[in-house]
Amino acid sequence: MTHFVNGIDTVISDAIDGYLRVFGCVRLARLSSPGGAKIVLRQHIDKSKGSLISGSGSGHEPAHVGFVGEGMLTAAVCGEIFASPSVDAVLTAIRVVTGPAGCLLIVQNYAGDRLNFGLAAEKARAEVLNVEMMIVADDIAIRDAPRPRGVAGTLFVHKIAGDTAERGLELAKVKAAAEKAASAVQSIGIASTVCTISGRATPERLPEGMAELGLGIHGEPRIERISLPTANEAARMISERFGGSVKTAPALAMIINNLGGMPAIEMSLVAKAILETDIGARTQFVIGPAPLMTALDMRGFSISVLVLDRDLTEALLAPTLAPACPGARSTAPVSRVDSTETTRTAAYAPSTNAQVRRGVETVSKAIIASEADLKLLDAKVGDGDTGTTMANAARAVLGTIDQLPLANPAQLCGALADTFAKGMGRSSGVLLSILASATGHALASGSPWGAALSVGLGRMEYYGGAREGDRTMLDALRPAPQP
Amino acid sequence: MTHFVNGIDTVISDAIDGYLRVFGCVRLARLSSPGGAKIVLRQHIDKSKGSLISGSGSGHEPAHVGFVGEGMLTAAVCGEIFASPSVDAVLTAIRVVTGPAGCLLIVQNYAGDRLNFGLAAEKARAEVLNVEMMIVADDIAIRDAPRPRGVAGTLFVHKIAGDTAERGLELAKVKAAAEKAASAVQSIGIASTVCTISGRATPERLPEGMAELGLGIHGEPRIERISLPTANEAARMISERFGGSVKTAPALAMIINNLGGMPAIEMSLVAKAILETDIGARTQFVIGPAPLMTALDMRGFSISVLVLDRDLTEALLAPTLAPACPGARSTAPVSRVDSTETTRTAAYAPSTNAQVRRGVETVSKAIIASEADLKLLDAKVGDGDTGTTMANAARAVLGTIDQLPLANPAQLCGALADTFAKGMGRSSGVLLSILASATGHALASGSPWGAALSVGLGRMEYYGGAREGDRTMLDALRPAPQP
């Protein structure tokens, strides 16, 4: 049980209200229905245009509520988690949105949805409402399945039918556009975990290190259990499943759908992998990667592919206000900008100054001689590496002393900054490098030694975040610039 | 191990390429750097305006790569998972994007980031580049923490500094705007699982049924372990943590951030819950709910609150091309549309016809008499409930026979459709209801009985999805309309 919910009874209703508190600003509303139907719809419905209703059990958010808005759905009917909405709920939605131009129901191919939306359609017809229904069955997981499931490819149908309706075409043409899209789309998913439902035990079906290819958006099991593939392997397996016209079509659109629990960084890996396949090479537009039709927290993704023609492309790219439709973007090769940085060679030339050299050598040797003592002291409060870290820095300085610009204090500080950053490691290396770098920059700007060192210490304090009295090396260095 | 990745070594690089394959179309590019730095930047950089660089360890996607684009960041530097980018990588980014108008580094308050961005800034200054740095420390999880962490509130800083830079203001003013935003934002998160990192063991820290309030975006533990709260309790606890000017400010903006593994439906519950608190009541604009600054797959969310004034509001609402910034939306109460459906009373009046009544009674009684036989037969192939389901329907019909419009065949079919839908249950109830409803509608349209029944059977077949020969009741009904 890892879910932040209130009562199980109020999950769907509360989720709808939460969604509308944020996204209602694009003219969305909730239907107040005496029967308690859970319906999201546009605030203003232009009934001179065909309406579109979709819906299903909940748990697939943002589907379908997120796709309500100008240019896509007119209303979405929500059932309980993974349970079809009731006939009465669908009928209520039909009655409210259907005007002279009629209404199309876009239904995913599950027995419960078909029957409940179907009976609602029949009842609405008996009330002399102009209602049509069409079924989306885009899942290709099961070869030659008599009743393929409707999954994320449904979003393409919403988008294309939605644009057709928005342009004011008659209901028969809206339905024809939806059916054309539905017949041109194929989808398949893969996941490494099954979804968990609040209040029910987590299914133990998928052990670590395994994945299922072709499982459904309700966690329906699929016989094809495989060892967890890499992103590239998964993309290749999926791409090989697509058949029919997808195999040769010159132009495709793709939905890269996060099934709910995939981290964003993995979805980017998936995007790269799938776009590198043969299917990806012919993909002109992508929707996602994003959670679009999820299975609660299922860790996996699905790929939907649509064979494009000019009409479908136009409808796909048309604008929509539906908040959860991220829009189809043109794929492109990765654009690369060459670094304009010139390889900066050291901005100093070796020079000599006997007094400075003596000082640098004396300090370095003293640090090296203290290595064991420092280790011992540090071991009492830390990890005991201070002695070695400091001695390594000192050895690095001694090792390059003949190349140091000993006669130029500002340059010397810059050179030491490089040595500390490279030769010393650890936070203390970066901190001393900051000290030396900032001090050198101040010296170069004409500050005297004391003031320059103060600037350096100030920078060290700012970037390091320690303050005086925190018992860091800052406390030991603070007195140095005092006159 | 439930991760779809290729090699661990290529995760960040592949993820950047995947991201750019899809989102590069908004003029984004990757820097080709000889040192292998992982940097996403705008394709065209207007160096007459101040540039903005941010970055951090990876694993927080879409942060910060998703916030590169006109109106927000100029470039983002990516480290390995949860590891600060190197000094050299940051310096490379600075060299490439910094022109006469200079560059601001927006850095989250972690020791590694402060030091590496800090040293890079110092080195850049030594190269006479105009570089400033500011630190975001918005996490209020630890009261009076000397070094609060930088978390999702950083997005507000990106947005506000980004707009200030886009408007061409000088670097000092861009930095001042960023610091003003950073000082006006507070954030806190809660999670019910710790994140899992590919290739490392899943931490066992958070047992089922527990949550941590105030944990960090790298899974840093937080002493405050609590029983898993409801969404409302979590929202209340979080809202009570905000202090200072947030407690009284009349106008707030909020980020509702999915930490990576929360299902969308739960994020909607969270949105409702947090907007119902005292803090929510004063929230005018919301960014999210969305994954914005994640901790891989951590199951939890964070809330960031910004105290608004006119300038901050203007900068917040300004457009940006950054793909992962969903834009700030106005909160609103849930708009409700009243159902316009009139309660439709039965469209038929009781009427009598002795022959029809006899037929209905004969059939109903025959079905009731067959209950036991049907149960027995069904038990051999199904769940054994067919007898009861059918008998229930027959009993329901007999119970209402005096109210049936027996003299009007079309109306009678409609009335039977209602009885089947309500009194029978199961798929077969819906299927027979569809049959009766469609048959009645056809009769009302003037079809003779045989044709009307064919229409009804056609509908039953379409919605039910079974075909002739599938051994469903369709096979038994098919011969009925034959002449």
Short mmCIF file of C-alpha atoms in Angstrom, two decimals, chain B residues 88-462:
data_model
loop_
_atom_site.label_atom_id
_atom_site.label_comp_id
_atom_site.label_asym_id
_atom_site.label_seq_id
_atom_site.Cartn_x
_atom_site.Cartn_y
_atom_site.Cartn_z
CA ASP B 88 35.23 21.30 -17.05
CA ALA B 89 31.72 20.53 -18.34
CA VAL B 90 30.31 23.64 -16.70
CA LEU B 91 33.22 25.73 -17.95
CA THR B 92 32.66 24.45 -21.47
CA ALA B 93 29.00 25.50 -21.30
CA ILE B 94 29.95 28.93 -19.97
CA ARG B 95 32.49 29.48 -22.75
CA VAL B 96 29.97 28.56 -25.44
CA VAL B 97 26.98 30.60 -24.28
CA THR B 98 28.59 33.66 -22.73
CA GLY B 99 28.79 36.82 -24.80
CA PRO B 100 28.98 40.51 -24.03
CA ALA B 101 25.79 40.38 -21.94
CA GLY B 102 27.25 37.71 -19.66
CA CYS B 103 25.91 34.56 -18.10
CA LEU B 104 24.13 33.60 -14.88
CA LEU B 105 24.58 30.17 -13.31
CA ILE B 106 21.49 28.94 -11.44
CA VAL B 107 22.73 26.33 -9.00
CA GLN B 108 20.85 24.13 -6.56
CA ASN B 109 22.24 24.07 -3.07
CA TYR B 110 24.28 20.88 -2.98
CA ALA B 111 27.95 20.87 -2.04
CA GLY B 112 29.06 19.22 -5.29
CA ASP B 113 27.10 21.59 -7.52
CA ARG B 114 28.17 24.69 -5.61
CA LEU B 115 31.83 23.72 -5.82
CA ASN B 116 31.89 22.59 -9.43
CA PHE B 117 29.78 25.42 -10.81
CA GLY B 118 31.69 27.76 -8.47
CA LEU B 119 35.15 26.79 -9.66
CA ALA B 120 33.94 26.91 -13.26
CA ALA B 121 32.67 30.44 -12.63
CA GLU B 122 35.99 31.48 -11.14
CA LYS B 123 37.93 30.00 -14.03
CA ALA B 124 35.61 31.74 -16.49
CA ARG B 125 36.17 35.04 -14.72
CA ALA B 126 39.88 34.51 -15.01
CA GLU B 127 39.20 34.29 -18.77
CA VAL B 128 37.47 37.67 -18.45
CA LEU B 129 33.99 36.27 -19.02
CA ASN B 130 31.14 38.05 -17.28
CA VAL B 131 29.74 35.25 -15.12
CA GLU B 132 27.50 35.43 -12.08
CA MET B 133 26.18 32.60 -9.96
CA MET B 134 23.19 32.31 -7.65
CA ILE B 135 22.04 29.50 -5.40
CA VAL B 136 18.54 28.11 -4.95
CA ALA B 137 17.80 26.64 -1.51
CA ASP B 138 14.02 26.26 -1.45
CA ASP B 139 13.62 23.06 0.57
CA ILE B 140 12.00 23.78 3.94
CA ALA B 141 12.02 20.15 5.10
CA ILE B 142 14.59 20.78 7.79
CA ARG B 143 13.67 23.69 10.01
CA ASP B 144 16.49 26.23 10.37
CA ALA B 145 18.74 24.11 8.19
CA PRO B 146 22.05 25.92 7.66
CA ARG B 147 22.12 24.74 4.03
CA PRO B 148 18.61 23.96 2.73
CA ARG B 149 18.55 21.87 -0.45
CA GLY B 150 17.52 23.17 -3.84
CA VAL B 151 14.52 21.26 -5.17
CA ALA B 152 11.57 21.79 -7.52
CA GLY B 153 11.11 25.47 -6.67
CA THR B 154 14.15 26.01 -8.87
CA LEU B 155 11.78 25.83 -11.82
CA PHE B 156 10.24 29.14 -10.71
CA VAL B 157 13.72 30.67 -10.71
CA HIS B 158 14.42 29.35 -14.22
CA LYS B 159 11.13 30.78 -15.46
CA ILE B 160 11.46 34.20 -13.88
CA ALA B 161 15.15 34.70 -14.64
CA GLY B 162 14.52 33.32 -18.13
CA ASP B 163 11.86 35.88 -18.90
CA THR B 164 13.98 38.70 -17.46
CA ALA B 165 16.88 37.68 -19.69
CA GLU B 166 14.60 37.27 -22.70
CA ARG B 167 13.42 40.85 -22.27
CA GLY B 168 17.02 41.95 -22.66
CA LEU B 169 17.66 43.25 -19.17
CA GLU B 170 21.27 43.48 -18.04
CA LEU B 171 22.87 40.58 -16.15
CA ALA B 172 22.68 42.25 -12.74
CA LYS B 173 18.95 42.61 -13.14
CA VAL B 174 18.55 39.02 -14.34
CA LYS B 175 20.47 37.89 -11.27
CA ALA B 176 18.39 40.14 -9.03
CA ALA B 177 15.17 38.68 -10.49
CA ALA B 178 16.47 35.14 -9.95
CA GLU B 179 17.42 35.94 -6.35
CA LYS B 180 14.10 37.58 -5.70
CA ALA B 181 12.30 34.48 -6.97
CA ALA B 182 14.59 32.18 -4.99
CA SER B 183 13.94 34.10 -1.79
CA ALA B 184 10.17 33.97 -2.39
CA VAL B 185 9.89 30.21 -2.95
CA GLN B 186 9.52 27.35 -0.47
CA SER B 187 9.24 23.64 -1.25
CA ILE B 188 8.64 20.37 0.55
CA GLY B 189 8.12 16.80 -0.62
CA ILE B 190 6.67 13.56 0.64
CA ALA B 191 7.09 10.03 -0.71
CA SER B 192 5.99 6.50 0.00
CA THR B 193 8.89 4.81 -1.78
CA VAL B 194 12.54 5.63 -2.21
CA CYS B 195 13.87 5.79 -5.75
CA THR B 196 15.66 2.86 -7.32
CA ILE B 197 18.81 3.37 -9.34
CA SER B 198 19.57 1.04 -12.22
CA GLY B 199 22.35 -1.34 -11.31
CA ARG B 200 22.11 -0.65 -7.58
CA ALA B 201 20.10 -2.56 -5.01
CA THR B 202 16.70 -1.12 -4.21
CA PRO B 203 16.86 0.56 -0.83
CA GLU B 204 14.74 -1.22 1.77
CA ARG B 205 14.34 1.91 3.82
CA LEU B 206 10.64 2.60 3.46
CA PRO B 207 8.42 -0.34 4.38
CA GLU B 208 4.92 -0.59 2.91
CA GLY B 209 2.46 1.64 4.65
CA MET B 210 5.02 4.26 5.64
CA ALA B 211 5.98 7.58 4.11
CA GLU B 212 8.71 10.14 4.61
CA LEU B 213 7.95 13.82 4.84
CA GLY B 214 10.68 16.11 3.65
CA LEU B 215 12.93 13.64 1.92
CA GLY B 216 15.25 14.89 -0.78
CA ILE B 217 15.27 14.41 -4.53
CA HIS B 218 18.11 11.91 -4.30
CA GLY B 219 16.34 9.79 -1.73
CA GLU B 220 18.26 11.38 1.13
CA PRO B 221 16.53 10.08 4.23
CA ARG B 222 14.56 12.37 6.46
CA ILE B 223 14.00 11.66 10.11
CA GLU B 224 10.28 12.29 9.83
CA ARG B 225 8.92 8.86 9.02
CA ILE B 226 5.16 8.69 9.30
CA SER B 227 2.32 6.29 8.58
CA LEU B 228 1.24 6.67 4.98
CA PRO B 229 -1.18 9.62 5.08
CA THR B 230 -4.22 10.07 2.88
CA ALA B 231 -3.92 12.66 0.12
CA ASN B 232 -5.81 15.14 2.29
CA GLU B 233 -3.64 14.50 5.33
CA ALA B 234 -0.47 14.80 3.29
CA ALA B 235 -1.67 18.10 1.82
CA ARG B 236 -2.54 19.47 5.24
CA MET B 237 0.81 18.44 6.75
CA ILE B 238 2.64 20.04 3.87
CA SER B 239 0.62 23.22 3.92
CA GLU B 240 1.38 23.68 7.62
CA ARG B 241 5.11 23.57 6.95
CA PHE B 242 5.22 26.72 4.88
CA GLY B 243 6.35 29.72 6.85
CA GLY B 244 7.36 33.35 6.58
CA SER B 245 5.58 35.44 4.00
CA VAL B 246 3.86 32.38 2.48
CA LYS B 247 1.60 32.24 5.53
CA THR B 248 -0.06 35.55 4.80
CA ALA B 249 0.69 36.46 1.18
CA PRO B 250 -2.52 37.21 -0.71
CA ALA B 251 -1.33 35.71 -3.99
CA LEU B 252 0.70 32.56 -4.51
CA ALA B 253 1.83 30.41 -7.41
CA MET B 254 2.33 26.69 -6.91
CA ILE B 255 4.26 23.84 -8.52
CA ILE B 256 2.65 20.43 -8.03
CA ASN B 257 5.54 18.13 -8.85
CA ASN B 258 5.33 14.38 -9.40
CA LEU B 259 8.57 12.97 -7.97
CA GLY B 260 8.50 10.34 -10.70
CA GLY B 261 6.47 7.28 -9.77
CA MET B 262 3.05 8.67 -8.83
CA PRO B 263 0.14 7.59 -11.04
CA ALA B 264 -1.61 10.53 -12.71
CA ILE B 265 -4.87 9.82 -10.92
CA GLU B 266 -3.16 10.22 -7.54
CA MET B 267 -1.59 13.48 -8.67
CA SER B 268 -5.11 14.77 -9.37
CA LEU B 269 -6.14 13.78 -5.85
CA VAL B 270 -3.12 15.64 -4.55
CA ALA B 271 -4.02 18.72 -6.61
CA LYS B 272 -7.51 18.78 -5.18
CA ALA B 273 -6.26 18.24 -1.63
CA ILE B 274 -3.55 20.90 -1.68
CA LEU B 275 -5.79 23.46 -3.38
CA GLU B 276 -8.33 22.96 -0.60
CA THR B 277 -5.84 24.00 2.10
CA ASP B 278 -5.33 27.53 3.31
CA ILE B 279 -2.28 27.78 1.03
CA GLY B 280 -4.32 26.50 -1.90
CA ALA B 281 -7.04 29.04 -1.31
CA ARG B 282 -4.52 31.81 -2.03
CA THR B 283 -2.96 30.04 -5.03
CA GLN B 284 -3.73 31.87 -8.25
CA PHE B 285 -1.57 29.91 -10.67
CA VAL B 286 -0.44 26.30 -10.80
CA ILE B 287 2.32 24.62 -12.79
CA GLY B 288 1.56 20.90 -13.00
CA PRO B 289 0.62 18.41 -11.69
CA ALA B 290 3.42 16.95 -13.76
CA PRO B 291 6.80 15.30 -13.37
CA LEU B 292 9.05 18.38 -13.36
CA MET B 293 11.92 17.70 -10.99
CA THR B 294 11.86 13.99 -10.31
CA ALA B 295 13.89 11.54 -8.29
CA LEU B 296 13.86 8.75 -10.88
CA ASP B 297 10.86 6.56 -9.94
CA MET B 298 10.23 7.89 -6.43
CA ARG B 299 6.59 7.56 -5.55
CA GLY B 300 5.70 10.88 -4.07
CA PHE B 301 5.21 14.53 -4.80
CA SER B 302 6.47 17.93 -3.82
CA ILE B 303 4.75 21.24 -3.47
CA SER B 304 6.57 24.51 -4.17
CA VAL B 305 4.96 27.82 -3.36
CA LEU B 306 6.02 31.25 -4.66
CA VAL B 307 4.88 34.51 -3.10
CA LEU B 308 3.75 36.60 -6.04
CA ASP B 309 3.99 40.27 -6.80
CA ARG B 310 3.27 41.99 -10.09
CA ASP B 311 6.71 41.53 -11.61
CA LEU B 312 6.97 37.89 -10.65
CA THR B 313 3.48 37.19 -11.97
CA GLU B 314 4.29 38.81 -15.29
CA ALA B 315 7.51 36.83 -15.67
CA LEU B 316 5.79 33.63 -14.60
CA LEU B 317 3.05 33.95 -17.20
CA ALA B 318 5.31 34.98 -20.09
CA PRO B 319 5.52 32.37 -22.85
CA THR B 320 8.43 30.00 -23.20
CA LEU B 321 9.41 27.39 -25.77
CA ALA B 322 11.00 25.09 -23.18
CA PRO B 323 9.24 21.77 -23.84
CA ALA B 324 8.90 20.58 -20.26
CA CYS B 325 7.41 23.76 -18.82
CA PRO B 326 3.67 23.15 -18.90
CA GLY B 327 2.91 26.80 -18.23
CA ALA B 328 1.20 28.32 -15.23
CA ARG B 329 -2.58 27.89 -15.31
CA SER B 330 -5.17 29.86 -13.40
CA THR B 331 -6.81 27.85 -10.69
CA ALA B 332 -10.57 27.90 -10.68
CA PRO B 333 -13.37 26.35 -8.72
CA VAL B 334 -14.77 23.26 -10.44
CA SER B 335 -17.23 24.49 -13.02
CA ARG B 336 -20.41 22.45 -13.02
CA VAL B 337 -22.84 22.08 -15.87
CA ASP B 338 -26.31 20.99 -14.86
CA SER B 339 -27.58 17.97 -16.69
CA THR B 340 -30.08 19.19 -19.25
CA GLU B 341 -31.54 15.72 -19.51
CA THR B 342 -35.17 15.66 -18.60
CA THR B 343 -36.02 12.61 -16.51
CA ARG B 344 -37.52 10.53 -19.23
CA THR B 345 -40.50 8.60 -18.02
CA ALA B 346 -41.35 5.36 -19.77
CA ALA B 347 -42.47 6.17 -23.30
CA TYR B 348 -45.25 3.63 -23.15
CA ALA B 349 -48.57 3.07 -21.44
CA PRO B 350 -49.84 -0.37 -20.38
CA SER B 351 -52.08 -1.99 -22.97
CA THR B 352 -53.49 -5.48 -23.48
CA ASN B 353 -53.38 -8.12 -26.17
CA ALA B 354 -54.37 -11.62 -25.12
CA GLN B 355 -52.29 -13.43 -27.74
CA VAL B 356 -49.13 -11.49 -26.99
CA ARG B 357 -49.68 -11.91 -23.27
CA ARG B 358 -50.05 -15.65 -23.73
CA GLY B 359 -46.83 -15.77 -25.72
CA VAL B 360 -44.85 -13.74 -23.18
CA GLU B 361 -46.16 -15.87 -20.35
CA THR B 362 -45.43 -19.17 -22.13
CA VAL B 363 -41.87 -18.20 -22.93
CA SER B 364 -41.21 -16.81 -19.46
CA LYS B 365 -42.56 -19.88 -17.72
CA ALA B 366 -40.59 -22.18 -20.02
CA ILE B 367 -37.41 -20.34 -19.11
CA ILE B 368 -38.16 -20.50 -15.39
CA ALA B 369 -38.90 -24.22 -15.71
CA SER B 370 -35.54 -24.74 -17.42
CA GLU B 371 -33.52 -22.96 -14.73
CA ALA B 372 -32.01 -26.09 -13.21
CA ASP B 373 -31.21 -27.69 -16.57
CA LEU B 374 -29.58 -24.52 -17.87
CA LYS B 375 -27.48 -24.21 -14.71
CA LEU B 376 -26.31 -27.77 -15.08
CA LEU B 377 -25.39 -27.34 -18.73
CA ASP B 378 -23.61 -24.02 -18.12
CA ALA B 379 -21.63 -25.44 -15.21
CA LYS B 380 -19.88 -27.77 -17.66
CA VAL B 381 -18.48 -24.89 -19.74
CA GLY B 382 -18.88 -21.73 -17.66
CA ASP B 383 -19.65 -20.44 -14.20
CA GLY B 384 -23.09 -22.07 -14.00
CA ASP B 385 -25.11 -18.89 -13.64
CA THR B 386 -26.98 -18.91 -16.97
CA GLY B 387 -30.05 -20.65 -15.55
CA THR B 388 -30.47 -18.13 -12.76
CA THR B 389 -29.73 -15.13 -14.95
CA MET B 390 -32.31 -16.17 -17.54
CA ALA B 391 -34.90 -17.15 -14.94
CA ASN B 392 -34.42 -13.82 -13.14
CA ALA B 393 -35.19 -12.03 -16.38
CA ALA B 394 -38.30 -14.12 -16.97
CA ARG B 395 -39.50 -13.52 -13.41
CA ALA B 396 -38.94 -9.78 -13.84
CA VAL B 397 -41.01 -9.82 -17.05
CA LEU B 398 -43.85 -11.77 -15.41
CA GLY B 399 -43.76 -9.44 -12.42
CA THR B 400 -44.38 -6.37 -14.59
CA ILE B 401 -46.65 -7.97 -17.22
CA ASP B 402 -49.65 -5.86 -16.23
CA GLN B 403 -47.68 -2.68 -16.92
CA LEU B 404 -46.40 -3.80 -20.32
CA PRO B 405 -47.66 -2.18 -23.56
CA LEU B 406 -48.69 -5.58 -24.90
CA ALA B 407 -50.72 -4.11 -27.75
CA ASN B 408 -47.80 -2.15 -29.19
CA PRO B 409 -44.91 -4.35 -30.39
CA ALA B 410 -42.37 -1.51 -30.71
CA GLN B 411 -43.16 -0.18 -27.25
CA LEU B 412 -43.17 -3.70 -25.85
CA CYS B 413 -39.63 -4.24 -27.11
CA GLY B 414 -38.55 -0.97 -25.45
CA ALA B 415 -40.15 -1.99 -22.18
CA LEU B 416 -38.51 -5.43 -22.30
CA ALA B 417 -35.17 -3.75 -23.01
CA ASP B 418 -35.51 -1.80 -19.77
CA THR B 419 -36.50 -4.92 -17.85
CA PHE B 420 -33.54 -6.92 -19.19
CA ALA B 421 -31.07 -4.14 -18.42
CA LYS B 422 -32.28 -3.66 -14.87
CA GLY B 423 -33.62 -7.04 -13.78
CA MET B 424 -31.22 -9.46 -15.37
CA GLY B 425 -27.68 -8.21 -14.91
CA ARG B 426 -24.59 -9.78 -16.46
CA SER B 427 -23.46 -9.32 -20.04
CA SER B 428 -26.40 -11.38 -21.25
CA GLY B 429 -28.80 -8.83 -19.73
CA VAL B 430 -27.12 -6.01 -21.64
CA LEU B 431 -27.02 -8.08 -24.82
CA LEU B 432 -30.72 -8.99 -24.67
CA SER B 433 -31.51 -5.38 -23.81
CA ILE B 434 -29.61 -4.27 -26.92
CA LEU B 435 -31.51 -6.87 -28.98
CA ALA B 436 -34.89 -5.70 -27.67
CA SER B 437 -34.06 -2.00 -27.89
CA ALA B 438 -32.79 -2.12 -31.48
CA THR B 439 -35.61 -4.42 -32.57
CA GLY B 440 -38.18 -2.05 -31.07
CA HIS B 441 -36.55 0.96 -32.72
CA ALA B 442 -36.71 -0.84 -36.10
CA LEU B 443 -40.35 -1.79 -35.55
CA ALA B 444 -41.16 1.82 -34.72
CA SER B 445 -39.51 2.84 -37.97
CA GLY B 446 -41.92 0.56 -39.85
CA SER B 447 -39.85 -2.59 -40.33
CA PRO B 448 -41.78 -5.85 -40.28
CA TRP B 449 -40.98 -8.27 -37.42
CA GLY B 450 -38.45 -10.41 -39.28
CA ALA B 451 -36.43 -7.48 -40.54
CA ALA B 452 -36.62 -5.72 -37.19
CA LEU B 453 -35.34 -8.78 -35.37
CA SER B 454 -32.48 -9.01 -37.88
CA VAL B 455 -31.55 -5.43 -37.10
CA GLY B 456 -31.63 -6.27 -33.38
CA LEU B 457 -29.45 -9.34 -33.87
CA GLY B 458 -27.04 -7.34 -35.99
CA ARG B 459 -26.66 -4.82 -33.17
CA MET B 460 -26.20 -7.56 -30.63
CA GLU B 461 -23.49 -9.07 -32.77
CA TYR B 462 -21.75 -5.71 -33.30
#
